[in-house]
Coordinates of C-alpha atoms in Angstrom, one line a residue:
X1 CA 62.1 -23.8 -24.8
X2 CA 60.6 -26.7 -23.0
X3 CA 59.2 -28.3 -26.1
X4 CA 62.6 -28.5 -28.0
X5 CA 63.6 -29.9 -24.7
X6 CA 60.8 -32.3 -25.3
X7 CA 62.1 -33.1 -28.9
X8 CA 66.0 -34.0 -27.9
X9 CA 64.3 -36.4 -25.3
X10 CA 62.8 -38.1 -28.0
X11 CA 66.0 -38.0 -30.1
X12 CA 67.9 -39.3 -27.2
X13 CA 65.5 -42.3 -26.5
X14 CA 66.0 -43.4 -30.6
X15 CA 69.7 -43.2 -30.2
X16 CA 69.8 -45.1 -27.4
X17 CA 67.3 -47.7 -28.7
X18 CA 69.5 -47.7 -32.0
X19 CA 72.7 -48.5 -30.1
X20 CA 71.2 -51.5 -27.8
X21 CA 72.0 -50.1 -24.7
X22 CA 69.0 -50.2 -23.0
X23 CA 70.2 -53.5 -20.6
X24 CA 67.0 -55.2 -21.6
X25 CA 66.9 -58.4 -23.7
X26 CA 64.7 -59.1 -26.1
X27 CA 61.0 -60.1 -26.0
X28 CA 59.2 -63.1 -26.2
X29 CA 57.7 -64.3 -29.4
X30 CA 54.0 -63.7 -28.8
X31 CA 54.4 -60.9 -26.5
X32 CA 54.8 -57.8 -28.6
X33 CA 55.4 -54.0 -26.8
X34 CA 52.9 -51.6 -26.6
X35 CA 53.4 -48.3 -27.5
X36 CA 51.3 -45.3 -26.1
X37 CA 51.6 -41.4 -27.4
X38 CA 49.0 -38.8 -26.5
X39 CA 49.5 -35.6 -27.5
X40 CA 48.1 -32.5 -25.4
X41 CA 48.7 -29.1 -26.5
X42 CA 52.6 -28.8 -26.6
X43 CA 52.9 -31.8 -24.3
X44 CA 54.1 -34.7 -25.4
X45 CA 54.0 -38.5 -23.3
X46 CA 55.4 -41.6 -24.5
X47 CA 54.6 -44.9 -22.1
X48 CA 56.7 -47.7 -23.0
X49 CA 54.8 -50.9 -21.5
X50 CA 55.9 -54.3 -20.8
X51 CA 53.5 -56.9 -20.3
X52 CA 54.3 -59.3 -17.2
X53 CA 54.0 -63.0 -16.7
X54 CA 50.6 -64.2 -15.4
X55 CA 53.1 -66.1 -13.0
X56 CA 56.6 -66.2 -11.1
X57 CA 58.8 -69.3 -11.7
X58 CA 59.4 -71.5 -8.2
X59 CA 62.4 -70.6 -6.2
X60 CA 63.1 -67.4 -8.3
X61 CA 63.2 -64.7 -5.8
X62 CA 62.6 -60.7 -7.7
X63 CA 60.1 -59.7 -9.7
X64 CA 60.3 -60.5 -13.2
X65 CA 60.1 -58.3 -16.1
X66 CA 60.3 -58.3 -19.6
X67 CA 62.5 -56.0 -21.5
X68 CA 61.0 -53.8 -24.6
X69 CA 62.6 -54.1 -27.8
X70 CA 61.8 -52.6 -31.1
X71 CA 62.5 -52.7 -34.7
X72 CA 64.2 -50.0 -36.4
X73 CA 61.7 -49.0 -39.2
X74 CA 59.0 -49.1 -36.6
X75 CA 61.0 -46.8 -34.2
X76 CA 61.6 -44.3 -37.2
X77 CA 58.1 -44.4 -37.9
X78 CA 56.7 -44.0 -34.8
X79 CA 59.2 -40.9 -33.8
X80 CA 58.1 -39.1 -36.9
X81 CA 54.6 -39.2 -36.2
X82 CA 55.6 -37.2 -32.5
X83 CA 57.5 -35.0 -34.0
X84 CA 55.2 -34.2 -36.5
X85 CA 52.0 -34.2 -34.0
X86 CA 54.9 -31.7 -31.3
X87 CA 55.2 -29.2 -34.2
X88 CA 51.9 -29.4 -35.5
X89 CA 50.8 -28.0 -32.2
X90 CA 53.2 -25.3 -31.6
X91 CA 53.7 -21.8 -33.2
X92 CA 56.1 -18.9 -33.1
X93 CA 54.4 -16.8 -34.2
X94 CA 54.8 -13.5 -31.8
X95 CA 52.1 -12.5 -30.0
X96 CA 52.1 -9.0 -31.6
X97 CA 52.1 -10.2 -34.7
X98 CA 48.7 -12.1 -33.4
X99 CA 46.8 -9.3 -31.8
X100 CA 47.4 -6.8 -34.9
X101 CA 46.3 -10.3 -37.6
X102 CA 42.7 -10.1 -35.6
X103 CA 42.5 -6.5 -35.4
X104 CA 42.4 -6.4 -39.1
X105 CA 40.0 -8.9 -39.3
X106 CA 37.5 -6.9 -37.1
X107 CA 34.7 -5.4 -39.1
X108 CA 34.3 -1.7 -38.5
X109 CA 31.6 -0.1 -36.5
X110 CA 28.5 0.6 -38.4
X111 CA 27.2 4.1 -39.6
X112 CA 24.8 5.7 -37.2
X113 CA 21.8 6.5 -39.4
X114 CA 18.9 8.8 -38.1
X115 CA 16.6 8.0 -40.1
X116 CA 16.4 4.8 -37.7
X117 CA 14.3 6.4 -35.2
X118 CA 11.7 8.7 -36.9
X119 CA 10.7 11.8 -34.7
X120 CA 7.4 10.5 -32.5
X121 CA 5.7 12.6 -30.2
X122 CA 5.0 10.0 -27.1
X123 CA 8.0 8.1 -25.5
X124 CA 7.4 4.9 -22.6
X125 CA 10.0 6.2 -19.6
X126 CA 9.7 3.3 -18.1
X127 CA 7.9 -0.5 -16.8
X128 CA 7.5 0.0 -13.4
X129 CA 5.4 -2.7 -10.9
X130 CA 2.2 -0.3 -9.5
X131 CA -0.6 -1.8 -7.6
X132 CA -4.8 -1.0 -8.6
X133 CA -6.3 0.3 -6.0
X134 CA -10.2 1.2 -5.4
X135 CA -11.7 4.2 -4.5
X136 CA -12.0 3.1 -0.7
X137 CA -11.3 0.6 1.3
X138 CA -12.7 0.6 4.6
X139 CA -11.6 -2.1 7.0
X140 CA -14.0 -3.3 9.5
X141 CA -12.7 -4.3 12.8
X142 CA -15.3 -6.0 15.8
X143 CA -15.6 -2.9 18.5
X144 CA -16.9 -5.8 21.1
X145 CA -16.2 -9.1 21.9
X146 CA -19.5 -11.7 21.4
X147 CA -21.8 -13.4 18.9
X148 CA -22.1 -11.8 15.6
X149 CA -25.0 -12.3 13.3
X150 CA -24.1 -12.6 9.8
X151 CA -26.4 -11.9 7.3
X152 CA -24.7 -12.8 4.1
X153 CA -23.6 -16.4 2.5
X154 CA -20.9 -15.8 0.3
X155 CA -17.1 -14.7 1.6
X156 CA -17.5 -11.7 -1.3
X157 CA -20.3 -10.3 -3.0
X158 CA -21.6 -6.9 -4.6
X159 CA -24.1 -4.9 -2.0
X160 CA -25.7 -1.7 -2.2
X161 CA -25.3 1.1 0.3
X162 CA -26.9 0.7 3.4
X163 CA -26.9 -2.9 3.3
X164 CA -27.4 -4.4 7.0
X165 CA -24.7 -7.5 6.8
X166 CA -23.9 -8.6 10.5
X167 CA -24.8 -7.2 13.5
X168 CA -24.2 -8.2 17.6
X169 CA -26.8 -9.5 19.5
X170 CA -29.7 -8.3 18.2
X171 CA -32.6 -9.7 20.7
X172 CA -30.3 -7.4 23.4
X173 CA -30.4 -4.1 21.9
X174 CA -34.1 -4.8 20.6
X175 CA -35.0 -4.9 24.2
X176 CA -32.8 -2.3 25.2
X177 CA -34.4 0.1 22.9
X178 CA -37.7 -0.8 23.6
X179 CA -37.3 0.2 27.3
X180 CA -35.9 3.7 26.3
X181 CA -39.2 4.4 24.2
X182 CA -40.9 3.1 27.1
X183 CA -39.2 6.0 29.0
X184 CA -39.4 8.4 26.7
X185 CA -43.4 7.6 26.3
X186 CA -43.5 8.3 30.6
X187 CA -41.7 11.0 30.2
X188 CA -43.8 12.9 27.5
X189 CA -47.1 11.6 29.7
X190 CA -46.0 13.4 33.1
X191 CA -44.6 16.5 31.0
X192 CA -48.4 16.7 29.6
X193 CA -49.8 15.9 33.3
X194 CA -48.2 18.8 34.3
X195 CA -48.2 21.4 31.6
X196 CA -52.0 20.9 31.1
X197 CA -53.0 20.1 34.8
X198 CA -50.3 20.8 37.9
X199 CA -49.1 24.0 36.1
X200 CA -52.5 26.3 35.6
X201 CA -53.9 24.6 39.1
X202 CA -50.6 26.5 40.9
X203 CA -50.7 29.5 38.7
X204 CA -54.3 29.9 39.8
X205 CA -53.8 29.4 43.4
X206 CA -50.8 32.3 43.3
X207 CA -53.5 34.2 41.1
X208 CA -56.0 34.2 44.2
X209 CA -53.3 34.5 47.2
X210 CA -52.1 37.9 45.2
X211 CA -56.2 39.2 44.8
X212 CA -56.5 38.6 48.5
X213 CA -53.2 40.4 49.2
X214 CA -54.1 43.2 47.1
X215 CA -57.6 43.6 48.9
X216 CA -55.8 43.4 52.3
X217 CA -53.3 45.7 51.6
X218 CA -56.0 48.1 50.3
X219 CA -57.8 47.5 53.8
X220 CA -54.6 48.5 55.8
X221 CA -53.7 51.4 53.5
X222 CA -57.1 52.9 54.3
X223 CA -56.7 52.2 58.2
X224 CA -53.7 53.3 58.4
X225 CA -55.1 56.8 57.0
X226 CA -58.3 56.8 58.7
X227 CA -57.6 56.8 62.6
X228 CA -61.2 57.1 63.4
X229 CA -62.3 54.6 60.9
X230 CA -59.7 52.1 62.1
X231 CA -60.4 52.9 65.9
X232 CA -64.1 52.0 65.1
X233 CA -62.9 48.7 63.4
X234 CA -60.4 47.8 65.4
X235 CA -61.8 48.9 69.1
X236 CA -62.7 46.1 71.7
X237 CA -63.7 47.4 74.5
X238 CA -65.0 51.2 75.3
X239 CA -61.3 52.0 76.9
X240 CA -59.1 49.9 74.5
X241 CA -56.5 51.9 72.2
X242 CA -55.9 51.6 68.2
X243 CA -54.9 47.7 68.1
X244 CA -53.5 48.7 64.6
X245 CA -50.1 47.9 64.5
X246 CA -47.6 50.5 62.5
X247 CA -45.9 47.9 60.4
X248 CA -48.6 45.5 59.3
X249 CA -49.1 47.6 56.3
X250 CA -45.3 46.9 55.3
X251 CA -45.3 43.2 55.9
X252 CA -48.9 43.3 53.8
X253 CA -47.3 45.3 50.9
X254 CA -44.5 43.1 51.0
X255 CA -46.4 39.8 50.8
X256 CA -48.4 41.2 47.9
X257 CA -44.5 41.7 45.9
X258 CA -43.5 38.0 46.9
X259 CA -46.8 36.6 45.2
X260 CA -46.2 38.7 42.3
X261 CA -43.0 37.6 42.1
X262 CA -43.9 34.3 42.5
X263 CA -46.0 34.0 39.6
X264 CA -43.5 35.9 37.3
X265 CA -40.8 33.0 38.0
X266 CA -43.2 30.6 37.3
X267 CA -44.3 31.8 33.7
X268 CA -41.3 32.2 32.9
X269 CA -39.5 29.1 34.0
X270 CA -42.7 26.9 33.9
X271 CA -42.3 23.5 36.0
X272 CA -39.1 24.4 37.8
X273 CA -41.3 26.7 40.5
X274 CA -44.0 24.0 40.4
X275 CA -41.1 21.5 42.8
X276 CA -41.0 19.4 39.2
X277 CA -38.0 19.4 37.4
X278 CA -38.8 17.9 34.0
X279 CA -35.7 19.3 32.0
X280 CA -33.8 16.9 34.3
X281 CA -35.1 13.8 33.3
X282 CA -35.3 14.8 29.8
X283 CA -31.7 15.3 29.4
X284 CA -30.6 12.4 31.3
X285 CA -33.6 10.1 28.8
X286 CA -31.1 12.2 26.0
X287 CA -27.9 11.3 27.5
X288 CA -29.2 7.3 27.7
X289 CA -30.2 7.6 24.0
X290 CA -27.1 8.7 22.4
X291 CA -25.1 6.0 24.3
X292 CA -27.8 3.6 23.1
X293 CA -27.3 5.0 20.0
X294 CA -23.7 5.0 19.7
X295 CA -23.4 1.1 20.9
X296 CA -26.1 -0.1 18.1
X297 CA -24.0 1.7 15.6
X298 CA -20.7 -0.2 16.9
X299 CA -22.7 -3.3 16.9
X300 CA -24.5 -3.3 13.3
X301 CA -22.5 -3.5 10.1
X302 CA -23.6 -1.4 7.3
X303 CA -22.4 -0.7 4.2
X304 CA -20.9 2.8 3.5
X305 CA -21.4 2.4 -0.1
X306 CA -22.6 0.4 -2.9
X307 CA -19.4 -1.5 -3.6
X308 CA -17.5 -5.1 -2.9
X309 CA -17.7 -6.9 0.5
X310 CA -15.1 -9.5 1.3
X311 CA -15.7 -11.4 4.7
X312 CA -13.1 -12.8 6.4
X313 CA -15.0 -14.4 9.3
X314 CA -15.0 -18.2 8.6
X315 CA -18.8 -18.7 7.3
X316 CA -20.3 -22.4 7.3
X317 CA -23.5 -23.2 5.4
X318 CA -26.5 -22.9 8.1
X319 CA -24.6 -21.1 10.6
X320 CA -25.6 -17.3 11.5
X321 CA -24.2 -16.8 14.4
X322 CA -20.3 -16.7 15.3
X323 CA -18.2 -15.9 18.5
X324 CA -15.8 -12.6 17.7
X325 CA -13.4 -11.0 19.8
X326 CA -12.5 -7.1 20.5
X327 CA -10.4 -6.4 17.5
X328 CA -10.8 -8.8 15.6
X329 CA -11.6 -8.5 11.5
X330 CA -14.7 -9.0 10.0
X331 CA -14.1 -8.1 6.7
X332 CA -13.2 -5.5 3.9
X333 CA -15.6 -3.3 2.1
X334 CA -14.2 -1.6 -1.2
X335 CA -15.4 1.2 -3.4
X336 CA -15.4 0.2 -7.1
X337 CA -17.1 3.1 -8.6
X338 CA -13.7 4.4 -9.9
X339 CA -10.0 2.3 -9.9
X340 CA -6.8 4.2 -9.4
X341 CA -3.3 2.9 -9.8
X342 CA -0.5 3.6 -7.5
X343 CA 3.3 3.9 -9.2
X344 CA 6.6 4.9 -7.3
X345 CA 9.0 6.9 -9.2
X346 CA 12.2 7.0 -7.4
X347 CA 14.5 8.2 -10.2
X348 CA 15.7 11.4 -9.9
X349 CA 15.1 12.1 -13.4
X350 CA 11.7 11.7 -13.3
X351 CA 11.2 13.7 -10.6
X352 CA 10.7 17.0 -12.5
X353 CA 8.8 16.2 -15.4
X354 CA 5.1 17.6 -16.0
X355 CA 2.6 15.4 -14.3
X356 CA 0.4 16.3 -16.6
X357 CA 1.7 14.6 -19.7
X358 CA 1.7 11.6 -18.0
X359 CA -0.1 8.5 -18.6
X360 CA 0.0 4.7 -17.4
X361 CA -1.0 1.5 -19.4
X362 CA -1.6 -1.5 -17.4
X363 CA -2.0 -4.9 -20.0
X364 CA -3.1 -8.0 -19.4
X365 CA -3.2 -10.2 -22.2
X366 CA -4.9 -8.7 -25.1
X367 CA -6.2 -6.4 -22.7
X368 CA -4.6 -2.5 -22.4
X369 CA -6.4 0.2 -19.9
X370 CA -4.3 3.5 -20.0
X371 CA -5.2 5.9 -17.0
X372 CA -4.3 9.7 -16.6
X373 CA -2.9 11.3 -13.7
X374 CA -5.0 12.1 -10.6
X375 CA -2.8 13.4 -7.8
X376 CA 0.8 12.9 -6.1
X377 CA 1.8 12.4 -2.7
X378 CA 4.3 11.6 -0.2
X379 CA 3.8 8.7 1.8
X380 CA 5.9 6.9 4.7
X381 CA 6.4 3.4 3.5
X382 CA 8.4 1.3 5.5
X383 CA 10.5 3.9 7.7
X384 CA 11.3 6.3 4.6
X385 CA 9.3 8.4 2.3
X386 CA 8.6 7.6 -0.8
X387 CA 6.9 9.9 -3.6
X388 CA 3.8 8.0 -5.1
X389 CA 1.7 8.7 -7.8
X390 CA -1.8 8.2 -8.8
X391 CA -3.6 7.8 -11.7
X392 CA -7.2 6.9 -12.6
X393 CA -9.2 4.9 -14.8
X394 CA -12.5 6.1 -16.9
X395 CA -15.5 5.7 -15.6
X396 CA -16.6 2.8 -18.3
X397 CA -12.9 1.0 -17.6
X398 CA -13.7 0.6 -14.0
X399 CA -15.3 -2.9 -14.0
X400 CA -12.3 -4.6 -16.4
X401 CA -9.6 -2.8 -13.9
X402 CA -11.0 -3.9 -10.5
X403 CA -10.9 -7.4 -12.0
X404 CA -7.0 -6.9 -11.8
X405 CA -7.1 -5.6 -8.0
X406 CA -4.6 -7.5 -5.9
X407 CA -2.9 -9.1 -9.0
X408 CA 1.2 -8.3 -9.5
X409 CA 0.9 -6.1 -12.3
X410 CA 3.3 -4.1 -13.9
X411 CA 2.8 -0.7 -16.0
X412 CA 4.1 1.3 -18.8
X413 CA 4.5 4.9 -17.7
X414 CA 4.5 6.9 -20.5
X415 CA 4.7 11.0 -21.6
X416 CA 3.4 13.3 -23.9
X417 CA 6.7 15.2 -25.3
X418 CA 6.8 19.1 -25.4
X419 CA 8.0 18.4 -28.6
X420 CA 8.6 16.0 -31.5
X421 CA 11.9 13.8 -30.6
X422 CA 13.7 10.8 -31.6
X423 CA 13.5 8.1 -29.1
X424 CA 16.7 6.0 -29.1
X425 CA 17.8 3.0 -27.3
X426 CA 20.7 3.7 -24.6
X427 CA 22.3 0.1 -25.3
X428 CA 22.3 1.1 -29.3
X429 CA 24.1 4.6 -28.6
X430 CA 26.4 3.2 -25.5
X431 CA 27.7 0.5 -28.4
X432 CA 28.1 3.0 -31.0
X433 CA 30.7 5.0 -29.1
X434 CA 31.0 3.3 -25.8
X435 CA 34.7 5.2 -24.9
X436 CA 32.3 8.5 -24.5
X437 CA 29.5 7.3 -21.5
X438 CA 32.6 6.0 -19.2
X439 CA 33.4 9.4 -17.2
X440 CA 30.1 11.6 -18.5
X441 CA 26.5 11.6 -17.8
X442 CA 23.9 11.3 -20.6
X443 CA 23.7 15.1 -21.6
X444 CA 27.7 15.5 -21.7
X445 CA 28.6 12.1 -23.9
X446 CA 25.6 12.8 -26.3
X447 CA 26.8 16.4 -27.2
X448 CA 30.6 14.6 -27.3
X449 CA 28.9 11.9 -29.8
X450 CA 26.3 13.8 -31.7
X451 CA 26.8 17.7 -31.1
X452 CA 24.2 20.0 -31.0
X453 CA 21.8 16.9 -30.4
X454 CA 20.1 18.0 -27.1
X455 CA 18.1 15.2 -23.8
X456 CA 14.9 16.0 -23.8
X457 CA 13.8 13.0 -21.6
X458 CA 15.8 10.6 -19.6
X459 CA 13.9 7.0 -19.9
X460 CA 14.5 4.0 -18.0
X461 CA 16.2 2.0 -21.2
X462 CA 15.7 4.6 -24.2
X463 CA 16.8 8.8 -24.6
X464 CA 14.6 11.2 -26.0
X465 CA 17.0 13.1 -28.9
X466 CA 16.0 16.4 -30.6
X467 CA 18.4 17.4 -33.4
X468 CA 19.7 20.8 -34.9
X469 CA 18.6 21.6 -38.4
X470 CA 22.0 21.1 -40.2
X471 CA 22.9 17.3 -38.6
X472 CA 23.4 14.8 -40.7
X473 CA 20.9 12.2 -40.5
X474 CA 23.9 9.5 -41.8
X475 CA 26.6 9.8 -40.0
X476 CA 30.2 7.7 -39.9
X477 CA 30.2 8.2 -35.7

């Protein structure tokens, strides 16, 4: 409606031009009218312009203009070429009439052919990132806070196990341990001082003080038996009694026990009745050892195993010694004798297949290391759990993987199929028949599209397909 409206306008202007009734007067020689049509879609613009004088005349008060006046053929010709550019652009065609016009023209779908994806009996489930790990990685922290002697120049290099690399103040615990031997060396000289000299010297003393015991107690025995004997023997004086007292044979008898006695303890508890108490010292020397012990061991650096060092203390050429502080890190010792690689698979449908069939292929280049599964866990990573698996290299790949240790590196995780399938893309099937994966899940639209085609394998972009017997391996769907 609005562009016949367009159209009469046009009409109307030509009349009126026709006619003369435009109240304008006619141009100046010289100074022609300039006529302007642009044509945008069904829009339409005419600008008539009329030049103005460079000047105004003196005592003329207004502005003054010059009227627009045109010839009759060029009028006629220049209304034909609007109306022809207005109808050139619009059409009447219904929009029905439109839609159904291209739907004709739209090829149809292609046949779904089989014979596309041959049967194969591996399928790649997905390219996941994964980070190569070594065997073990110890970090090594500073126990104590003071100069450490490093014994290494380069911030990495390859050393065998054992290897001594930095230690704390070594002149210290030098000295430190040559007093304890010191000790120790006492120790074992007063032990033998008194095993082979203050020990048989008191055993033989107790030896002689029980002899002499048993002879007296003999001697009283008999007197106390013998009145006449032990009147004779013990008289003083022609009217003095027995001086023989009743209970000096007890007290005789009973210092004859105590010596034995005495003598027993000591055999069997050596230099504790001799007044020396060895064991004492010895286990306090022990005590002072093992702490001696357990300080070097905090204050030397040793290797663990043959494998990678990577010091993060700030070494200078010429420079051994370096000022450390109580938790601080020294530096990262890693196990190369075998690389594993670490791969999160969070998908639900990966979940419950057989970790046995599966492998990983890390590339690099022209480089391609596949590893076989090792072992699965679940680990707390960043305030959830997260279900990680491992997988490990060869022996012989081990050097050409720890190259690619710390590196972002992504893998191919693939399976060994139970049994021979089709793998097909999910893009190619979702465009084949894209009305059926809108409301169902994979297993649901692919027996809707294909039936009796069954999932064996949910991948991350492609489906592994098995087929029935009779199917068509050309089909029209």
């Amino acid at each position: 409606m609005g562009k016949h409206l367009e159209v009469r306008r046009i009409l109307a202007v030509r009349r009126q031009l026709a006619s003369g009734r435009t109240g304008a007067s006619p141009v100046p020689s010289g100074r022609p009218a300039r006529l302007k049509g642009s044509t945008h879609g069904s829009l339409l613009e005419c600008e008539f312009l009329t030049e103005r004088p460079a000047r105004r005349r003196a005592g003329q008060t207004g502005r003054l203009s010059y009227p627009l006046q045109l010839h009759r053929h060029s009028l006629a010709i220049i209304t034909a070429f609007l109306l022809s550019s207005c109808f050139a652009g619009c059409s009447f065609e219904p929009k029905k009439a439109k839609a159904q016009a291209i739907k004709q023209d739209t090829p149809a779908a292609p046949a779904w052919n089989w014979e596309s994806y041959p049967p194969v009996e591996k399928m790649r489930i997905a390219t996941l990132p994964c980070q190569l790990q070594p065997k073990s990685t110890i970090t090594v922290v500073s126990p104590l806070m003071g100069i450490l002697r490093v014994y290494i120049w380069s911030p990495q290099t390859n050393l065998p196990p054992g290897f001594l690399w930095a230690e704390f103040e070594p002149e210290i615990f030098a000295a430190e341990e040559k007093a304890l031997k010191e000790g120790r060396r006492k120790l074992d000289d007063q032990e033998k001082l008194q095993w082979e000299i203050e020990y048989p010297r008191k055993k033989l003393k107790l030896e002689q003080e029980i002899e002499e015991a048993q002879r007296q107690a003999r001697l009283l025995q008999l007197l106390s038996t013998n009145t006449e004997l032990a009147a004779q023997m013990l008289k003083v004086g022609t009217d003095q009694p027995n001086l023989m007292r009743p209970e000096a044979l007890e007290k005789s008898v009973l210092e004859l026990s105590l010596l034995q006695r005495n003598l027993d303890y000591i055999e069997r508890t050596n230099f504790a009745a001799i007044g020396f108490d060895l064991e004492t010292q010895r286990t306090d020397l022990i005590r002072r050892e093992l702490d001696f012990e357990r300080r070097r061991a905090q204050s030397r650096f040793e290797m663990p195993f043959g494998g990678k060092l990577t010091v993060t203390v700030p070494l200078t050429e010429g420079v051994i010694n370096y000022p450390v502080k109580t938790g601080e890190e020294l530096g990262v010792a890693r196990d190369l004798s075998s690389v594993r690689v670490r791969v999160a698979l969070e998908n639900v449908a990966w979940t419950g297949l057989p970790v046995d069939r599966l492998q990983v292929y890390v590339r690099s280049g022209d480089l391609s290391l596949g590893a076989k599964f090792s072992y699965q866990k679940i680990e707390h990573v960043q305030n959830r759990d997260e279900a990680a698996y491992y997988f490990e290299f060869p022996k012989e790949k081990a050097v050409q993987a720890a190259r690619l240790i710390g590196a972002n590196v992504s893998c191919e995780v693939w399976i060994d199929l139970p049994e021979p399938a089709r793998v097909i893309p999910k893009l190619a099937i979702i465009l084949h028949q894209p009305d059926a994966f809108q409301t169902h899940n994979w297993s649901t639209a692919l027996a809707t599209v294909f039936p009796g085609a069954r999932l064996v394998v949910e991948g991350q972009t492609d489906l592994a397909i098995t087929l029935p017997k009779d199917i068509r391996l050309t089909s029209s769907k």
